[in-house]
PDB file of C-alpha atoms in Angstrom:
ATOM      1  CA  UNK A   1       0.000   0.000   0.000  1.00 52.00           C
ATOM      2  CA  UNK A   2       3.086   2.095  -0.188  1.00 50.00           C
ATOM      3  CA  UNK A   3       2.592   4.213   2.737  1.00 52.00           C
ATOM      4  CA  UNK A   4      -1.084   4.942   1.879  1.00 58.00           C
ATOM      5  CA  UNK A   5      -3.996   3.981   4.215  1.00 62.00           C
ATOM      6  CA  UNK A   6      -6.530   2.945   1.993  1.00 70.00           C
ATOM      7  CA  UNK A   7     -10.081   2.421   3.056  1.00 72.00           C
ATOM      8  CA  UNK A   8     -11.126  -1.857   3.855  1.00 79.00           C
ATOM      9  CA  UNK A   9     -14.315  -3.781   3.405  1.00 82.00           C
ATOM     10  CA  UNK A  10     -14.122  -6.228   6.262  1.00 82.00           C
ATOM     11  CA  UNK A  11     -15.770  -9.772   6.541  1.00 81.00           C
ATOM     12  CA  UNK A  12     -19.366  -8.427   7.309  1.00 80.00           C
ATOM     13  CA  UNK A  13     -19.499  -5.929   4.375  1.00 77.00           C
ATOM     14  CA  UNK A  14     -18.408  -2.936   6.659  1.00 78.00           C
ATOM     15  CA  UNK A  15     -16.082  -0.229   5.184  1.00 74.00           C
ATOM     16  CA  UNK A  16     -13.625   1.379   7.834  1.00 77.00           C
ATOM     17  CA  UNK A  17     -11.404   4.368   6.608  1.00 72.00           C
ATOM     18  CA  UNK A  18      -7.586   3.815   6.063  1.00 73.00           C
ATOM     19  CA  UNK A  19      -6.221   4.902   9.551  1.00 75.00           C
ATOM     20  CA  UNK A  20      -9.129   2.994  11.445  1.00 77.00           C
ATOM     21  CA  UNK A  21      -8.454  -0.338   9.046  1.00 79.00           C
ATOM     22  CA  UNK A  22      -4.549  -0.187  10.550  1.00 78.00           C
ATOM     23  CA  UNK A  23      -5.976   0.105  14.188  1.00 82.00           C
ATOM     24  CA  UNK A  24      -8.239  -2.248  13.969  1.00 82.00           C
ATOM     25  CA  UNK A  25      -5.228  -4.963  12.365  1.00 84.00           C
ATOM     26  CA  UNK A  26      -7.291  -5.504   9.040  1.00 84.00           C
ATOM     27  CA  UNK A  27      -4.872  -7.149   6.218  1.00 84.00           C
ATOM     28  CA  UNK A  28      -2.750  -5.468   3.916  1.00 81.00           C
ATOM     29  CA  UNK A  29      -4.127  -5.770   0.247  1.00 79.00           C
ATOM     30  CA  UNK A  30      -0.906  -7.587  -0.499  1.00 81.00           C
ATOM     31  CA  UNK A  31      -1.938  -9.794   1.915  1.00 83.00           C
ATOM     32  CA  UNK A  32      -5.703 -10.295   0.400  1.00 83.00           C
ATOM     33  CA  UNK A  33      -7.284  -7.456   2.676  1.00 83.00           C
ATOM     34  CA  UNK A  34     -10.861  -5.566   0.754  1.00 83.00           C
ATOM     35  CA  UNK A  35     -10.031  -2.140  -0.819  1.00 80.00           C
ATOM     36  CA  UNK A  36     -13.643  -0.175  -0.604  1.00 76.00           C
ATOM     37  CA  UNK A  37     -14.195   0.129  -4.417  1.00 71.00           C
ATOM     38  CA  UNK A  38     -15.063   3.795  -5.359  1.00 64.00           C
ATOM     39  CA  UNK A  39     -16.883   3.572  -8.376  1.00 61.00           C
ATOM     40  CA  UNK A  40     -16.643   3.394 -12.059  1.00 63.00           C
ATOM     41  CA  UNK A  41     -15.557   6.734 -12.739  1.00 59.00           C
ATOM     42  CA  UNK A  42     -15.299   8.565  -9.986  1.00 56.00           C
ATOM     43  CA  UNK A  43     -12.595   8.233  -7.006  1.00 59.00           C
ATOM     44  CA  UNK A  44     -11.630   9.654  -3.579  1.00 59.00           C
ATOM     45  CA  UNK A  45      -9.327  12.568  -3.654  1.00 63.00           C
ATOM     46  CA  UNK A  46      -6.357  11.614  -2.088  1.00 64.00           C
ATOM     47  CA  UNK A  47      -3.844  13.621  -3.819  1.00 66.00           C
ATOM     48  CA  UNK A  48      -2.362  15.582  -0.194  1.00 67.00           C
ATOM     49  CA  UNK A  49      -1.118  11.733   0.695  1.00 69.00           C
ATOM     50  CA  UNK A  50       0.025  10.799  -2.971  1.00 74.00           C
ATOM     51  CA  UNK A  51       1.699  13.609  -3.756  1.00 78.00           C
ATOM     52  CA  UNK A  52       4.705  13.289  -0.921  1.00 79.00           C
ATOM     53  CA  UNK A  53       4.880   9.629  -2.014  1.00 80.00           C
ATOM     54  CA  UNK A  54       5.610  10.733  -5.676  1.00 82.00           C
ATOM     55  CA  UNK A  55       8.212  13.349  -5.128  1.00 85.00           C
ATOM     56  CA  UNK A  56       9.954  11.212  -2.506  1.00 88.00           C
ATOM     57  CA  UNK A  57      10.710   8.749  -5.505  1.00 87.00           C
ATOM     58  CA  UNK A  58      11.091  11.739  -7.749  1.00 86.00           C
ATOM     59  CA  UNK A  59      13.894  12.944  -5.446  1.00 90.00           C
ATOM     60  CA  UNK A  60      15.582   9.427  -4.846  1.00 91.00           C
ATOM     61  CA  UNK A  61      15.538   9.664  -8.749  1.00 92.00           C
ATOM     62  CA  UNK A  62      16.971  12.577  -9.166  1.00 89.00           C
ATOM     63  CA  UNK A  63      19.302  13.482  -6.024  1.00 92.00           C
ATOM     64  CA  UNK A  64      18.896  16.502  -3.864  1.00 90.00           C
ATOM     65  CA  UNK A  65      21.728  18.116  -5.405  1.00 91.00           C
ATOM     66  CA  UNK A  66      19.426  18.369  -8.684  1.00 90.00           C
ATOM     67  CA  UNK A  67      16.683  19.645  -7.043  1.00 91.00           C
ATOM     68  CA  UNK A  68      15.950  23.481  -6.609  1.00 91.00           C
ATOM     69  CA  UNK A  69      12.610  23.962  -5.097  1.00 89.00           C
ATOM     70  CA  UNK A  70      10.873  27.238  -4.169  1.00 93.00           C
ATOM     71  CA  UNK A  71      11.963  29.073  -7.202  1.00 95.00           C
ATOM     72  CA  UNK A  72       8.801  30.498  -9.218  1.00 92.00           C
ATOM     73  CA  UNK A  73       9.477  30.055 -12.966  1.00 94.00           C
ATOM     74  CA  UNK A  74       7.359  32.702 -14.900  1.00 94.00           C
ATOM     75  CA  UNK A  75       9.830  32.909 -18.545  1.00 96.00           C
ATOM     76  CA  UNK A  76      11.135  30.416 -20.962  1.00 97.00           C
ATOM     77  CA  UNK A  77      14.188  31.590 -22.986  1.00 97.00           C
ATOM     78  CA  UNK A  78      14.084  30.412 -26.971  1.00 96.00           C
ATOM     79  CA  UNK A  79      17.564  29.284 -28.186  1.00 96.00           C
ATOM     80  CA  UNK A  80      19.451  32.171 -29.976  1.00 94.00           C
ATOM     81  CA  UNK A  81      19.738  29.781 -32.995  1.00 94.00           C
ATOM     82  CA  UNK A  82      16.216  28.305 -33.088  1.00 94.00           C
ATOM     83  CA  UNK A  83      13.614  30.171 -32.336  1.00 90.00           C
ATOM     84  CA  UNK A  84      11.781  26.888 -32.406  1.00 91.00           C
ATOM     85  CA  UNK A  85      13.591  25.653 -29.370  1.00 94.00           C
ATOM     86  CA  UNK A  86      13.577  26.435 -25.731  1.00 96.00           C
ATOM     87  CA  UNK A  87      17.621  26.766 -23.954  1.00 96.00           C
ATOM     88  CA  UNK A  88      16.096  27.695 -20.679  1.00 97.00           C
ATOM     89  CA  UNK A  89      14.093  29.385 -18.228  1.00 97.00           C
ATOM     90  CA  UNK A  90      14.165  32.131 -15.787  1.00 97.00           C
ATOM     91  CA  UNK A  91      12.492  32.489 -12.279  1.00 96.00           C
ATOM     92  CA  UNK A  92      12.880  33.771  -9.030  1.00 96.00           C
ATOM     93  CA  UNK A  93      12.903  32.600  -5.160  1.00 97.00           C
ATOM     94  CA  UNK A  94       9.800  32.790  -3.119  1.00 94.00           C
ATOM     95  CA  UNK A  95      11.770  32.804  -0.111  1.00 96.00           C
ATOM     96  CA  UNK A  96      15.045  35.224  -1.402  1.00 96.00           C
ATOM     97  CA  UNK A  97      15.985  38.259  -3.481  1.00 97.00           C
ATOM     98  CA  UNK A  98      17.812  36.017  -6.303  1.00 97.00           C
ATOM     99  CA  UNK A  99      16.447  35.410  -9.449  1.00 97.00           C
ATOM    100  CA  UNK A 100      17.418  32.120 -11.479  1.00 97.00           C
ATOM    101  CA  UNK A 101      18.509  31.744 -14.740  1.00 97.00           C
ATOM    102  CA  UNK A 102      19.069  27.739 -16.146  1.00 97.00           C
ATOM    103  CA  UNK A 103      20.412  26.487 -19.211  1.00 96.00           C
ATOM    104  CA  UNK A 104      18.365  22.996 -20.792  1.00 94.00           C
ATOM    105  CA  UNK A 105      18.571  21.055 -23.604  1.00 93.00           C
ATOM    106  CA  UNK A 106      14.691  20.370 -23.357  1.00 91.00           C
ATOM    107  CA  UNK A 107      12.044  21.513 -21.089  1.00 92.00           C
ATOM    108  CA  UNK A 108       9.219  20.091 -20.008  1.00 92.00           C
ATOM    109  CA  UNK A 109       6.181  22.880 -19.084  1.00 91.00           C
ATOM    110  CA  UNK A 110       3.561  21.049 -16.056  1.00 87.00           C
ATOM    111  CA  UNK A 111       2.618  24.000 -14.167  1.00 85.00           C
ATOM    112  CA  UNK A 112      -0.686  22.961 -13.602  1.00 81.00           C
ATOM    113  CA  UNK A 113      -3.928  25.665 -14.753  1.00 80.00           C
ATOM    114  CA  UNK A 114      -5.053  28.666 -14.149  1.00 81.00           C
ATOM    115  CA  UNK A 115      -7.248  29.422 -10.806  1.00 77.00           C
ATOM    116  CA  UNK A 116      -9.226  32.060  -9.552  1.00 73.00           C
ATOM    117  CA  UNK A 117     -10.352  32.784 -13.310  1.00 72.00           C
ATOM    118  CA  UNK A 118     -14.175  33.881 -11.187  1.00 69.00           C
ATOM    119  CA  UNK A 119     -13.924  34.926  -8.093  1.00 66.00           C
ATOM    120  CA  UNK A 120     -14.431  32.532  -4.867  1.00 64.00           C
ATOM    121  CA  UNK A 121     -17.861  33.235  -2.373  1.00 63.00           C
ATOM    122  CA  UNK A 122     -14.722  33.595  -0.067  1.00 65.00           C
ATOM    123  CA  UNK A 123     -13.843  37.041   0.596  1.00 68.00           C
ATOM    124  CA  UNK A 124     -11.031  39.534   2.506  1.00 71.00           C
ATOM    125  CA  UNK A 125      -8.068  36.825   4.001  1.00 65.00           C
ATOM    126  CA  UNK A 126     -10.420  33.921   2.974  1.00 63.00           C
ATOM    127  CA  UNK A 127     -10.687  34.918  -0.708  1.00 64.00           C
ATOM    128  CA  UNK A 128      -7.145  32.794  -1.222  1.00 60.00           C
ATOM    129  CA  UNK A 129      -9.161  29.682  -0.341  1.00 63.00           C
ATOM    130  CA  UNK A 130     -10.035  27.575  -3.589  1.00 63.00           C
ATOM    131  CA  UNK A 131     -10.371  24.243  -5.022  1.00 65.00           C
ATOM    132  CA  UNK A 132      -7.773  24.674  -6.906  1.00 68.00           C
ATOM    133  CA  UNK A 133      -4.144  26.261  -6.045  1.00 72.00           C
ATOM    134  CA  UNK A 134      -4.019  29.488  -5.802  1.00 73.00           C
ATOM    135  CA  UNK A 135      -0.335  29.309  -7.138  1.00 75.00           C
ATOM    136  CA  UNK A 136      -2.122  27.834 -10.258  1.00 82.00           C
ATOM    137  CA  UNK A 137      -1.603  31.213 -12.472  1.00 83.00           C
ATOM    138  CA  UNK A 138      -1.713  30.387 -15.975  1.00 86.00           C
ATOM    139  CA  UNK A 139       1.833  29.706 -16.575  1.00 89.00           C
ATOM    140  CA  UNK A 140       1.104  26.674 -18.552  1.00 87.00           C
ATOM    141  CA  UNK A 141      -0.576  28.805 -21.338  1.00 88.00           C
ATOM    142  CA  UNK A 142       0.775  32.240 -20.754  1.00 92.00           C
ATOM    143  CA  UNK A 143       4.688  31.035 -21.052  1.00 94.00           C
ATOM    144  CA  UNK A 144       4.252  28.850 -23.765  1.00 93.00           C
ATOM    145  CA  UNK A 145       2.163  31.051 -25.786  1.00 92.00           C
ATOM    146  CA  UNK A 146       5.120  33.119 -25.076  1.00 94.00           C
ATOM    147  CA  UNK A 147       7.576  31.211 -26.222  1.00 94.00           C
ATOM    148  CA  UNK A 148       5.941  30.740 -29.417  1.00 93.00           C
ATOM    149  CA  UNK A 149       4.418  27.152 -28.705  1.00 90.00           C
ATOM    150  CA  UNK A 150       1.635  25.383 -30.845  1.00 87.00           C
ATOM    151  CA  UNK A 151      -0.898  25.878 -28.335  1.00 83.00           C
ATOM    152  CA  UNK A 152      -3.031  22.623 -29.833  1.00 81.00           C
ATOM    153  CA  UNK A 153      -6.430  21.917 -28.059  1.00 77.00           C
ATOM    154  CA  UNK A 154      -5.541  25.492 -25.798  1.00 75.00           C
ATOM    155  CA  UNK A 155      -8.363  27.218 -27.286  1.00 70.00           C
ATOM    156  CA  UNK A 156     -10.917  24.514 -25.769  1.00 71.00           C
ATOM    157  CA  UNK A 157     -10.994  25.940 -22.305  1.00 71.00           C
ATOM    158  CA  UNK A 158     -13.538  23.793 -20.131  1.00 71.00           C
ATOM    159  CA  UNK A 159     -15.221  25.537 -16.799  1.00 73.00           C
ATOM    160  CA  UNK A 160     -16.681  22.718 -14.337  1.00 74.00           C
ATOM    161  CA  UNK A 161     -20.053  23.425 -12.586  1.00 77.00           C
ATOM    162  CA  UNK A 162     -19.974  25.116  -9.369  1.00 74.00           C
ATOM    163  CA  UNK A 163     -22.727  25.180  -6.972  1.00 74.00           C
ATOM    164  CA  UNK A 164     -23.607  28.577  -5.145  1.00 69.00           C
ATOM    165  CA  UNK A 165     -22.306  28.890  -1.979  1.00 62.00           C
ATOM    166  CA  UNK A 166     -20.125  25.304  -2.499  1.00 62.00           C
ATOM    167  CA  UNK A 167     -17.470  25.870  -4.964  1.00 61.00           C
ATOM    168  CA  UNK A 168     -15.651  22.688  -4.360  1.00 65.00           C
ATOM    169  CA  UNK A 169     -15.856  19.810  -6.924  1.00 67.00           C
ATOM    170  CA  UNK A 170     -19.705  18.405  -7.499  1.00 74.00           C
ATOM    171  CA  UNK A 171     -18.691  15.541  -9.507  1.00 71.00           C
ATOM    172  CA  UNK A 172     -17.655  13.746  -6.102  1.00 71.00           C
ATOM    173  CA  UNK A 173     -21.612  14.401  -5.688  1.00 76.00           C
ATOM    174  CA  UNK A 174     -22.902  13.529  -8.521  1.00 75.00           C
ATOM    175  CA  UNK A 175     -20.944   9.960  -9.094  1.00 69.00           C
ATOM    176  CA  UNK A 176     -19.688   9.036  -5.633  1.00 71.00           C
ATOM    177  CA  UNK A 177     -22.702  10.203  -3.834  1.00 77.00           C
ATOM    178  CA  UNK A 178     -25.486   9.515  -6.460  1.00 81.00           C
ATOM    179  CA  UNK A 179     -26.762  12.736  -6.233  1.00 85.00           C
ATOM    180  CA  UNK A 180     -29.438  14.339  -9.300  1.00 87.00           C
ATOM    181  CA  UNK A 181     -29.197  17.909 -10.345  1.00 88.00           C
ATOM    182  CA  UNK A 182     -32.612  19.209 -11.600  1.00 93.00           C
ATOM    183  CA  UNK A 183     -33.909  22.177 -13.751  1.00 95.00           C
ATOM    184  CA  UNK A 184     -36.214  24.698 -11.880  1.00 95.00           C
ATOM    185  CA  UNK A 185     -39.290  22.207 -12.457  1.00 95.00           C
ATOM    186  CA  UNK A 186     -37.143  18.903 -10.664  1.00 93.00           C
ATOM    187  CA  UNK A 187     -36.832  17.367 -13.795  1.00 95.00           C
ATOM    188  CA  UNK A 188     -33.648  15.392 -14.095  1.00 93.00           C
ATOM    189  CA  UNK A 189     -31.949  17.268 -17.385  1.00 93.00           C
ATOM    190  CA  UNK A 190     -29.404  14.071 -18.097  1.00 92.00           C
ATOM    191  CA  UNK A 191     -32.860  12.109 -18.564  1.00 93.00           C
ATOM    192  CA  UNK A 192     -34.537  15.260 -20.472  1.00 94.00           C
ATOM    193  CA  UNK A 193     -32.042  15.613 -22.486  1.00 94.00           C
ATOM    194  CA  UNK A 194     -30.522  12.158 -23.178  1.00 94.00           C
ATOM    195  CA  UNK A 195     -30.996  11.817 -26.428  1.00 95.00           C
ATOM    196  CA  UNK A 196     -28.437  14.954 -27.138  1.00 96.00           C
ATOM    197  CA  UNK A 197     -25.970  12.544 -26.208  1.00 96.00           C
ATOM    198  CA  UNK A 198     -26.286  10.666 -29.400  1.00 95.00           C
ATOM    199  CA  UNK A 199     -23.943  13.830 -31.370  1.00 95.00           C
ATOM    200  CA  UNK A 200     -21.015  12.201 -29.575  1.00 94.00           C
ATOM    201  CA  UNK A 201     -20.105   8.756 -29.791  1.00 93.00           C
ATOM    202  CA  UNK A 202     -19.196   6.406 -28.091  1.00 92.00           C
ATOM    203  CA  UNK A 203     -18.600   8.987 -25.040  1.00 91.00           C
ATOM    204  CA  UNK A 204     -22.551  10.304 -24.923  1.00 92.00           C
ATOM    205  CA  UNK A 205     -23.033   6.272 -24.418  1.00 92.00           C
ATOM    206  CA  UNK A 206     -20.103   5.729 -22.041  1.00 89.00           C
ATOM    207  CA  UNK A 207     -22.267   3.973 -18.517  1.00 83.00           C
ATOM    208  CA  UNK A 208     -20.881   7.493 -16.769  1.00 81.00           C
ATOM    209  CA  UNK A 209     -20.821  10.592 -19.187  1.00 84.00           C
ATOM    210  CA  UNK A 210     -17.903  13.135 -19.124  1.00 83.00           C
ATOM    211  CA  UNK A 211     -18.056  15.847 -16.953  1.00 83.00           C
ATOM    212  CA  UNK A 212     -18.183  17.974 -20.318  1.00 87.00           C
ATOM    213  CA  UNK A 213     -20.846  16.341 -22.268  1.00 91.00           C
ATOM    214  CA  UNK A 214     -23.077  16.280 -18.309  1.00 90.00           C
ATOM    215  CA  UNK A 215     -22.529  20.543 -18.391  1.00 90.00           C
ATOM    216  CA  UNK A 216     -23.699  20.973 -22.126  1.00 93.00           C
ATOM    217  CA  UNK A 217     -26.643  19.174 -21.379  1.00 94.00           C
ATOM    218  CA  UNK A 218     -27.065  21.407 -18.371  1.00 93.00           C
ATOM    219  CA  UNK A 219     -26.435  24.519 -20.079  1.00 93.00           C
ATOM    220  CA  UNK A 220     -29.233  23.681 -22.479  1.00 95.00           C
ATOM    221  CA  UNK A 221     -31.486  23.881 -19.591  1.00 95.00           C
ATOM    222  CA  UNK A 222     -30.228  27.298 -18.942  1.00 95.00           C
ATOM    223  CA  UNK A 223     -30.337  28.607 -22.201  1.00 96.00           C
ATOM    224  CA  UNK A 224     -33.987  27.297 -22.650  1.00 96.00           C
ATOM    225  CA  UNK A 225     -34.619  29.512 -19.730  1.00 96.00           C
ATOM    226  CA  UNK A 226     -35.233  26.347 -16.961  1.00 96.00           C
ATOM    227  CA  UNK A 227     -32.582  27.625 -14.786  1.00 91.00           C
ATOM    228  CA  UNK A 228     -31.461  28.228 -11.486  1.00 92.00           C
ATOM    229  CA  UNK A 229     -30.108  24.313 -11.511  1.00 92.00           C
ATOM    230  CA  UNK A 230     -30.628  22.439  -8.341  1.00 90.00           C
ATOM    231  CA  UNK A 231     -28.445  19.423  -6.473  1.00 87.00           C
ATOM    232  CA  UNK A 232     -30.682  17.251  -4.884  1.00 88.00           C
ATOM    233  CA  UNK A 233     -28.260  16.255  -1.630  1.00 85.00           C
ATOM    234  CA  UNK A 234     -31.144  15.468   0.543  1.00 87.00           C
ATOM    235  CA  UNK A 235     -32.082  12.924  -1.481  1.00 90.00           C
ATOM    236  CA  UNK A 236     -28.714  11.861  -2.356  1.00 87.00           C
ATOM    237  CA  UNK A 237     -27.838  11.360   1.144  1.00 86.00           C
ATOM    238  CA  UNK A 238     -31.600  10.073   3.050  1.00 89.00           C
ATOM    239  CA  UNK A 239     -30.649   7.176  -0.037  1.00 89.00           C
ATOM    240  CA  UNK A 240     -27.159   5.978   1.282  1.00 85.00           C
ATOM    241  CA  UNK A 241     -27.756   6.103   4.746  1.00 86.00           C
ATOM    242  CA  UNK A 242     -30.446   3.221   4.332  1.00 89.00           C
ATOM    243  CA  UNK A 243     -27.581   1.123   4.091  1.00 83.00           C
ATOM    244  CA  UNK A 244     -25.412   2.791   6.457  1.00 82.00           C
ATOM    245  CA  UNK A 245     -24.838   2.273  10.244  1.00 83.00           C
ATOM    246  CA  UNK A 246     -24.954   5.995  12.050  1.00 85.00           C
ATOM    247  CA  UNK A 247     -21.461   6.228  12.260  1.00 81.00           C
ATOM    248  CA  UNK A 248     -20.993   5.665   8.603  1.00 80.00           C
ATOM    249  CA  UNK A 249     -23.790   8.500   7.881  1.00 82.00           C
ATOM    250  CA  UNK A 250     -21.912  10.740   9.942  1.00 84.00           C
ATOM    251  CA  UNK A 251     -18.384  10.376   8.237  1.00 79.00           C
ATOM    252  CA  UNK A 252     -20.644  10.073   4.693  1.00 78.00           C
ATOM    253  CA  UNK A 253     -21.830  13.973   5.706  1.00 80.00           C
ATOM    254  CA  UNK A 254     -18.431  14.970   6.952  1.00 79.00           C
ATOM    255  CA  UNK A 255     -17.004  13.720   3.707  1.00 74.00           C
ATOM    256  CA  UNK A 256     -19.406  15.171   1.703  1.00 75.00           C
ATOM    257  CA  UNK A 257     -20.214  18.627   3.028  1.00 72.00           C
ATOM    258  CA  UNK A 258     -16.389  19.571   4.340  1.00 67.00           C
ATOM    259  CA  UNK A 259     -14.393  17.588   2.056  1.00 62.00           C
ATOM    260  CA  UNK A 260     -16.428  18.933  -1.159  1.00 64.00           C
ATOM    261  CA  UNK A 261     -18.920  21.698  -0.872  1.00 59.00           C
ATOM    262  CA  UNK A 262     -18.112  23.268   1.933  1.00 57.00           C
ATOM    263  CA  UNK A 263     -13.737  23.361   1.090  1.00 52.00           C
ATOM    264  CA  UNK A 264     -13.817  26.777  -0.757  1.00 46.00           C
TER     265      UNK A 264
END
């Protein structure tokens, strides 16, 4: 499990969260132990535990003496020679007055997208708080575009759906927790509107529609004039605690509220 606690289905069916499967001496998966399947699509966000497991092996990889962290790159330099090819980059130090110029025979650009694009409910000190990070500024496009980079598929920006007053991520909500967003009249627009699904094949007939193809449907509502859209989480949640034991309904609302609507 490589450091990771994952959540375990034990003999009776019951799911108990990583930490609590370790206390409670639950196997291993290497040693046949039940990993709590998330779904078909949609999976638990665990990325604040993977990420130190990656960039431990990144740095074993590498060596420390290689690594410079804390330096903010915000320019690539073009070769003198070839336009078409990048030498280098410049950036400075978050934490010092130095700037940093390197030399590179090829560069690769992962600086993740561009955040705070509409402004957050949160406001004053709190308006920093986001689903995505805040450091996120665009450097992906704006240096390449720059540098003079083919900036294929660039021009097909996509915007999730955000909730008022919850702008963390609803697909959790939708595929984890089952939930049904409705038009102003409760109908159930993916059902309204299924058969718009036929333009694009084989996605539209996919068993769990992209995120993309689940807004344009939605935006049809809104266009038609059907709008505000509604999340039905009362529903969503009365329906999964049938099967749940009172502790499980009160991590389920913990999870669901905190960890997703309520993070930004």
């Amino acid at each position: 499990e490589w450091g990771l606690p994952i959540w375990k289905t034990d003999a009776e069916g019951v799911r108990h969260d990583g930490a609590e499967a370790q206390k409670e001496g639950l196997p291993a998966l290497k040693d046949g132990g039940q990993p709590v399947r998330s779904g078909k699509w949609q999976i638990m966000i665990n990325g604040e535990s993977y990420k130190w497991i990656v960039a431990e092996a990144a740095k074993k990889a590498l060596g420390l003496d290689r690594i410079e962290e804390r330096v903010f790159i915000v320019h690539l330099i073009n070769d003198k020679n070839d336009p078409t090819r990048i030498a280098g980059a410049a950036g400075f130090s978050v934490r010092e007055n130095k700037i940093y110029i390197y030399k590179a025979k090829a560069v690769m650009l992962a600086a993740g997208g561009c955040v705070n694009l509409f402004r957050p409910r949160s406001v004053g000190e709190g308006s920093g708080r986001a689903w995505y990070p805040v450091w996120n500024a665009g450097s992906t496009y704006a240096m390449a575009a720059e540098a003079g980079a083919e900036m294929t598929m660039m021009e097909n920006r996509f915007v999730p759906a955000r909730f008022k007053d919850g702008y963390g991520p609803v697909g959790a909500w939708f595929l984890l927790f089952k939930a049904k967003a409705t038009n102003a009249y409760g109908e159930d627009y993916m059902v309204k509107n299924k058969e718009m699904l036929n333009d694009y094949p084989p996605y539209g007939q996919a068993a769990v529609p992209a995120s993309c193809l689940r807004n344009h449907l939605m935006l049809k509502e809104m266009k038609d004039g059907h709008g505000p859209i509604y999340m039905d989480t009362v529903t969503a949640l009365a329906k999964l605690a049938e099967t749940l034991t009172p502790k499980e309904v009160k991590h389920l609302e913990a999870e669901a509220w905190e960890d997703f609507l309520d993070m930004c």
